[in-house]
Amino acid sequence: MNVGDRVGDLSGVDETGAELRLSDLLAKGPLVVFFYPAAMTPGCTRESCHFRDLASEFAAIGAGIVGVSADDTAKQAEFSAKHSLGFPLLADTSRTIADAFGVRRRFGPNKRATFILDRDGTVVARIDSEFAMNRHADKALDALRALG
């Protein structure tokens, strides 16, 4: 999935066990979808908490946030509760969503990547960096501000 591509209407189960549809999330406005390798690890915690810390800035421009990893709902729930994340975390255990976005590795955890989607599901920005975890939220905000 690259800039200009359009995401299909995917669905997944969040940390509470509720099914979320991409179309429902996009109906509320642009969406930031960030993939992280594994909940409860230092880098993914840093990245997720940075999104949490900037959540009011994302909300001010009408954008939603959703995190995705291959962890199960119990692990996602623990991660969200421990860090008071406040946005959905999808438990993509089958890696269907990761496959659709092209971030699944053959072996090991998914790649760390962030996608900014316009309301119609078009990718307007993509951020890739395995080690600059805080860069994802900052660059996503910049892309959304540029989108207007």
PDB file of C-alpha atoms in Angstrom:
ATOM      1  CA  MET A   1       0.000   0.000   0.000  1.00  0.00           C
ATOM      2  CA  ASN A   2       1.503   3.287  -1.109  1.00  0.00           C
ATOM      3  CA  VAL A   3       0.457   6.910  -1.496  1.00  0.00           C
ATOM      4  CA  GLY A   4      -2.438   7.106  -3.937  1.00  0.00           C
ATOM      5  CA  ASP A   5      -3.631   3.539  -3.318  1.00  0.00           C
ATOM      6  CA  ARG A   6      -7.106   3.007  -1.949  1.00  0.00           C
ATOM      7  CA  VAL A   7      -7.738   0.641   0.948  1.00  0.00           C
ATOM      8  CA  GLY A   8     -10.692  -1.720   0.760  1.00  0.00           C
ATOM      9  CA  ASP A   9     -13.234  -1.930   3.560  1.00  0.00           C
ATOM     10  CA  LEU A  10     -11.344  -4.061   6.054  1.00  0.00           C
ATOM     11  CA  SER A  11     -12.557  -5.096   9.469  1.00  0.00           C
ATOM     12  CA  GLY A  12     -10.918  -6.350  12.621  1.00  0.00           C
ATOM     13  CA  VAL A  13     -11.488  -6.954  16.301  1.00  0.00           C
ATOM     14  CA  ASP A  14     -10.253  -4.367  18.786  1.00  0.00           C
ATOM     15  CA  GLU A  15      -8.895  -4.820  22.307  1.00  0.00           C
ATOM     16  CA  THR A  16     -12.435  -4.967  23.725  1.00  0.00           C
ATOM     17  CA  GLY A  17     -13.538  -7.702  21.319  1.00  0.00           C
ATOM     18  CA  ALA A  18     -15.670  -5.307  19.249  1.00  0.00           C
ATOM     19  CA  GLU A  19     -15.560  -5.550  15.473  1.00  0.00           C
ATOM     20  CA  LEU A  20     -14.424  -2.349  13.767  1.00  0.00           C
ATOM     21  CA  ARG A  21     -14.884  -1.599  10.083  1.00  0.00           C
ATOM     22  CA  LEU A  22     -12.562   0.747   8.258  1.00  0.00           C
ATOM     23  CA  SER A  23     -15.525   2.397   6.537  1.00  0.00           C
ATOM     24  CA  ASP A  24     -17.086   3.245   9.922  1.00  0.00           C
ATOM     25  CA  LEU A  25     -13.858   4.790  11.168  1.00  0.00           C
ATOM     26  CA  LEU A  26     -13.389   6.784   7.950  1.00  0.00           C
ATOM     27  CA  ALA A  27     -16.962   8.090   8.126  1.00  0.00           C
ATOM     28  CA  LYS A  28     -15.774  10.181  11.093  1.00  0.00           C
ATOM     29  CA  GLY A  29     -12.846  11.731   9.201  1.00  0.00           C
ATOM     30  CA  PRO A  30      -9.288  10.973   8.094  1.00  0.00           C
ATOM     31  CA  LEU A  31      -7.626   8.074   9.847  1.00  0.00           C
ATOM     32  CA  VAL A  32      -4.111   7.249  10.982  1.00  0.00           C
ATOM     33  CA  VAL A  33      -3.441   3.502  10.889  1.00  0.00           C
ATOM     34  CA  PHE A  34      -0.176   2.585  12.547  1.00  0.00           C
ATOM     35  CA  PHE A  35       1.295  -0.904  12.547  1.00  0.00           C
ATOM     36  CA  TYR A  36       3.608  -1.877  15.369  1.00  0.00           C
ATOM     37  CA  PRO A  37       5.506  -5.150  15.763  1.00  0.00           C
ATOM     38  CA  ALA A  38       4.475  -6.225  19.288  1.00  0.00           C
ATOM     39  CA  ALA A  39       2.534  -4.823  22.218  1.00  0.00           C
ATOM     40  CA  MET A  40       4.333  -4.329  25.520  1.00  0.00           C
ATOM     41  CA  THR A  41       7.782  -3.985  23.944  1.00  0.00           C
ATOM     42  CA  PRO A  42       9.858  -0.846  24.580  1.00  0.00           C
ATOM     43  CA  GLY A  43       9.785   0.577  21.039  1.00  0.00           C
ATOM     44  CA  CYS A  44       6.108  -0.121  20.455  1.00  0.00           C
ATOM     45  CA  THR A  45       5.252   1.318  23.854  1.00  0.00           C
ATOM     46  CA  ARG A  46       7.180   4.488  23.016  1.00  0.00           C
ATOM     47  CA  GLU A  47       5.443   4.789  19.648  1.00  0.00           C
ATOM     48  CA  SER A  48       1.929   4.098  20.975  1.00  0.00           C
ATOM     49  CA  CYS A  49       2.346   6.462  23.923  1.00  0.00           C
ATOM     50  CA  HIS A  50       3.520   9.208  21.583  1.00  0.00           C
ATOM     51  CA  PHE A  51       0.321   8.793  19.556  1.00  0.00           C
ATOM     52  CA  ARG A  52      -1.593   8.916  22.866  1.00  0.00           C
ATOM     53  CA  ASP A  53       0.211  12.063  23.933  1.00  0.00           C
ATOM     54  CA  LEU A  54      -0.688  13.782  20.646  1.00  0.00           C
ATOM     55  CA  ALA A  55      -4.274  12.445  20.523  1.00  0.00           C
ATOM     56  CA  SER A  56      -5.798  15.850  21.277  1.00  0.00           C
ATOM     57  CA  GLU A  57      -3.926  17.351  18.313  1.00  0.00           C
ATOM     58  CA  PHE A  58      -5.206  14.584  16.032  1.00  0.00           C
ATOM     59  CA  ALA A  59      -8.750  15.111  17.371  1.00  0.00           C
ATOM     60  CA  ALA A  60      -8.489  18.884  16.829  1.00  0.00           C
ATOM     61  CA  ILE A  61      -8.028  18.295  13.099  1.00  0.00           C
ATOM     62  CA  GLY A  62     -10.745  15.632  13.016  1.00  0.00           C
ATOM     63  CA  ALA A  63      -8.507  12.599  12.576  1.00  0.00           C
ATOM     64  CA  GLY A  64      -8.856   9.229  14.249  1.00  0.00           C
ATOM     65  CA  ILE A  65      -6.090   6.853  15.301  1.00  0.00           C
ATOM     66  CA  VAL A  66      -6.010   3.064  15.253  1.00  0.00           C
ATOM     67  CA  GLY A  67      -3.081   0.801  16.087  1.00  0.00           C
ATOM     68  CA  VAL A  68      -2.617  -2.660  14.588  1.00  0.00           C
ATOM     69  CA  SER A  69      -0.436  -5.601  15.554  1.00  0.00           C
ATOM     70  CA  ALA A  70      -0.640  -9.390  15.395  1.00  0.00           C
ATOM     71  CA  ASP A  71      -1.137  -9.595  19.164  1.00  0.00           C
ATOM     72  CA  ASP A  72      -4.366 -11.156  20.415  1.00  0.00           C
ATOM     73  CA  THR A  73      -7.177  -9.193  22.069  1.00  0.00           C
ATOM     74  CA  ALA A  74      -6.024 -10.018  25.602  1.00  0.00           C
ATOM     75  CA  LYS A  75      -2.520  -8.667  24.937  1.00  0.00           C
ATOM     76  CA  GLN A  76      -3.965  -5.585  23.185  1.00  0.00           C
ATOM     77  CA  ALA A  77      -6.315  -4.977  26.134  1.00  0.00           C
ATOM     78  CA  GLU A  78      -3.453  -5.257  28.609  1.00  0.00           C
ATOM     79  CA  PHE A  79      -1.312  -2.897  26.527  1.00  0.00           C
ATOM     80  CA  SER A  80      -4.097  -0.320  26.173  1.00  0.00           C
ATOM     81  CA  ALA A  81      -5.020  -0.419  29.868  1.00  0.00           C
ATOM     82  CA  LYS A  82      -1.437  -0.262  31.119  1.00  0.00           C
ATOM     83  CA  HIS A  83      -0.695   2.851  29.061  1.00  0.00           C
ATOM     84  CA  SER A  84      -4.193   4.446  28.920  1.00  0.00           C
ATOM     85  CA  LEU A  85      -3.955   4.656  25.146  1.00  0.00           C
ATOM     86  CA  GLY A  86      -7.525   5.768  24.445  1.00  0.00           C
ATOM     87  CA  PHE A  87      -7.724   4.639  20.802  1.00  0.00           C
ATOM     88  CA  PRO A  88      -8.558   1.244  19.292  1.00  0.00           C
ATOM     89  CA  LEU A  89      -5.915  -1.437  18.929  1.00  0.00           C
ATOM     90  CA  LEU A  90      -6.776  -4.086  16.373  1.00  0.00           C
ATOM     91  CA  ALA A  91      -5.788  -7.678  17.094  1.00  0.00           C
ATOM     92  CA  ASP A  92      -4.774  -8.762  13.594  1.00  0.00           C
ATOM     93  CA  THR A  93      -3.824 -12.314  14.580  1.00  0.00           C
ATOM     94  CA  SER A  94      -4.464 -13.662  11.072  1.00  0.00           C
ATOM     95  CA  ARG A  95      -2.477 -10.725   9.643  1.00  0.00           C
ATOM     96  CA  THR A  96      -5.173 -10.059   7.060  1.00  0.00           C
ATOM     97  CA  ILE A  97      -4.954  -6.310   7.624  1.00  0.00           C
ATOM     98  CA  ALA A  98      -1.143  -6.390   7.580  1.00  0.00           C
ATOM     99  CA  ASP A  99      -1.285  -8.273   4.271  1.00  0.00           C
ATOM    100  CA  ALA A 100      -3.685  -5.717   2.785  1.00  0.00           C
ATOM    101  CA  PHE A 101      -1.333  -2.875   3.740  1.00  0.00           C
ATOM    102  CA  GLY A 102       1.784  -4.779   2.675  1.00  0.00           C
ATOM    103  CA  VAL A 103       3.523  -4.718   6.058  1.00  0.00           C
ATOM    104  CA  ARG A 104       3.601  -8.423   6.853  1.00  0.00           C
ATOM    105  CA  ARG A 105       7.019 -10.009   7.005  1.00  0.00           C
ATOM    106  CA  ARG A 106       7.496 -13.643   5.994  1.00  0.00           C
ATOM    107  CA  PHE A 107       8.969 -14.349   9.413  1.00  0.00           C
ATOM    108  CA  GLY A 108       8.691 -12.408  12.638  1.00  0.00           C
ATOM    109  CA  PRO A 109       6.499  -9.464  13.524  1.00  0.00           C
ATOM    110  CA  ASN A 110       4.943  -6.996  11.103  1.00  0.00           C
ATOM    111  CA  LYS A 111       6.919  -4.007   9.868  1.00  0.00           C
ATOM    112  CA  ARG A 112       6.505  -0.708  11.690  1.00  0.00           C
ATOM    113  CA  ALA A 113       4.635   1.582   9.288  1.00  0.00           C
ATOM    114  CA  THR A 114       2.008   4.305   9.507  1.00  0.00           C
ATOM    115  CA  PHE A 115      -0.616   5.177   6.899  1.00  0.00           C
ATOM    116  CA  ILE A 116      -2.704   8.340   6.734  1.00  0.00           C
ATOM    117  CA  LEU A 117      -6.019   7.712   4.998  1.00  0.00           C
ATOM    118  CA  ASP A 118      -8.340  10.342   3.606  1.00  0.00           C
ATOM    119  CA  ARG A 119     -12.072   9.865   4.167  1.00  0.00           C
ATOM    120  CA  ASP A 120     -12.415   7.848   0.962  1.00  0.00           C
ATOM    121  CA  GLY A 121      -9.723   5.372   2.046  1.00  0.00           C
ATOM    122  CA  THR A 122      -6.984   6.779  -0.168  1.00  0.00           C
ATOM    123  CA  VAL A 123      -3.494   6.660   1.300  1.00  0.00           C
ATOM    124  CA  VAL A 124      -2.278  10.267   1.421  1.00  0.00           C
ATOM    125  CA  ALA A 125       0.953   9.560   3.308  1.00  0.00           C
ATOM    126  CA  ARG A 126       3.042   6.624   4.450  1.00  0.00           C
ATOM    127  CA  ILE A 127       5.705   6.701   7.141  1.00  0.00           C
ATOM    128  CA  ASP A 128       8.276   3.918   7.417  1.00  0.00           C
ATOM    129  CA  SER A 129      10.885   3.802  10.150  1.00  0.00           C
ATOM    130  CA  GLU A 130      11.670   0.778  12.260  1.00  0.00           C
ATOM    131  CA  PHE A 131      13.693   2.676  14.848  1.00  0.00           C
ATOM    132  CA  ALA A 132      12.469   6.291  14.949  1.00  0.00           C
ATOM    133  CA  MET A 133       9.264   5.436  16.793  1.00  0.00           C
ATOM    134  CA  ASN A 134       8.282   8.999  17.699  1.00  0.00           C
ATOM    135  CA  ARG A 135       8.680  10.100  14.108  1.00  0.00           C
ATOM    136  CA  HIS A 136       5.488   8.280  13.097  1.00  0.00           C
ATOM    137  CA  ALA A 137       3.038  10.401  15.112  1.00  0.00           C
ATOM    138  CA  ASP A 138       4.863  13.646  14.331  1.00  0.00           C
ATOM    139  CA  LYS A 139       4.969  12.956  10.578  1.00  0.00           C
ATOM    140  CA  ALA A 140       1.333  11.796  10.591  1.00  0.00           C
ATOM    141  CA  LEU A 141       0.282  15.115  12.136  1.00  0.00           C
ATOM    142  CA  ASP A 142       2.302  17.018   9.541  1.00  0.00           C
ATOM    143  CA  ALA A 143       0.633  15.059   6.717  1.00  0.00           C
ATOM    144  CA  LEU A 144      -2.840  15.654   8.120  1.00  0.00           C
ATOM    145  CA  ARG A 145      -2.191  19.383   8.530  1.00  0.00           C
ATOM    146  CA  ALA A 146      -0.995  19.545   4.924  1.00  0.00           C
ATOM    147  CA  LEU A 147      -4.158  17.737   3.855  1.00  0.00           C
ATOM    148  CA  GLY A 148      -6.180  20.555   5.389  1.00  0.00           C
TER     149      GLY A 148
END
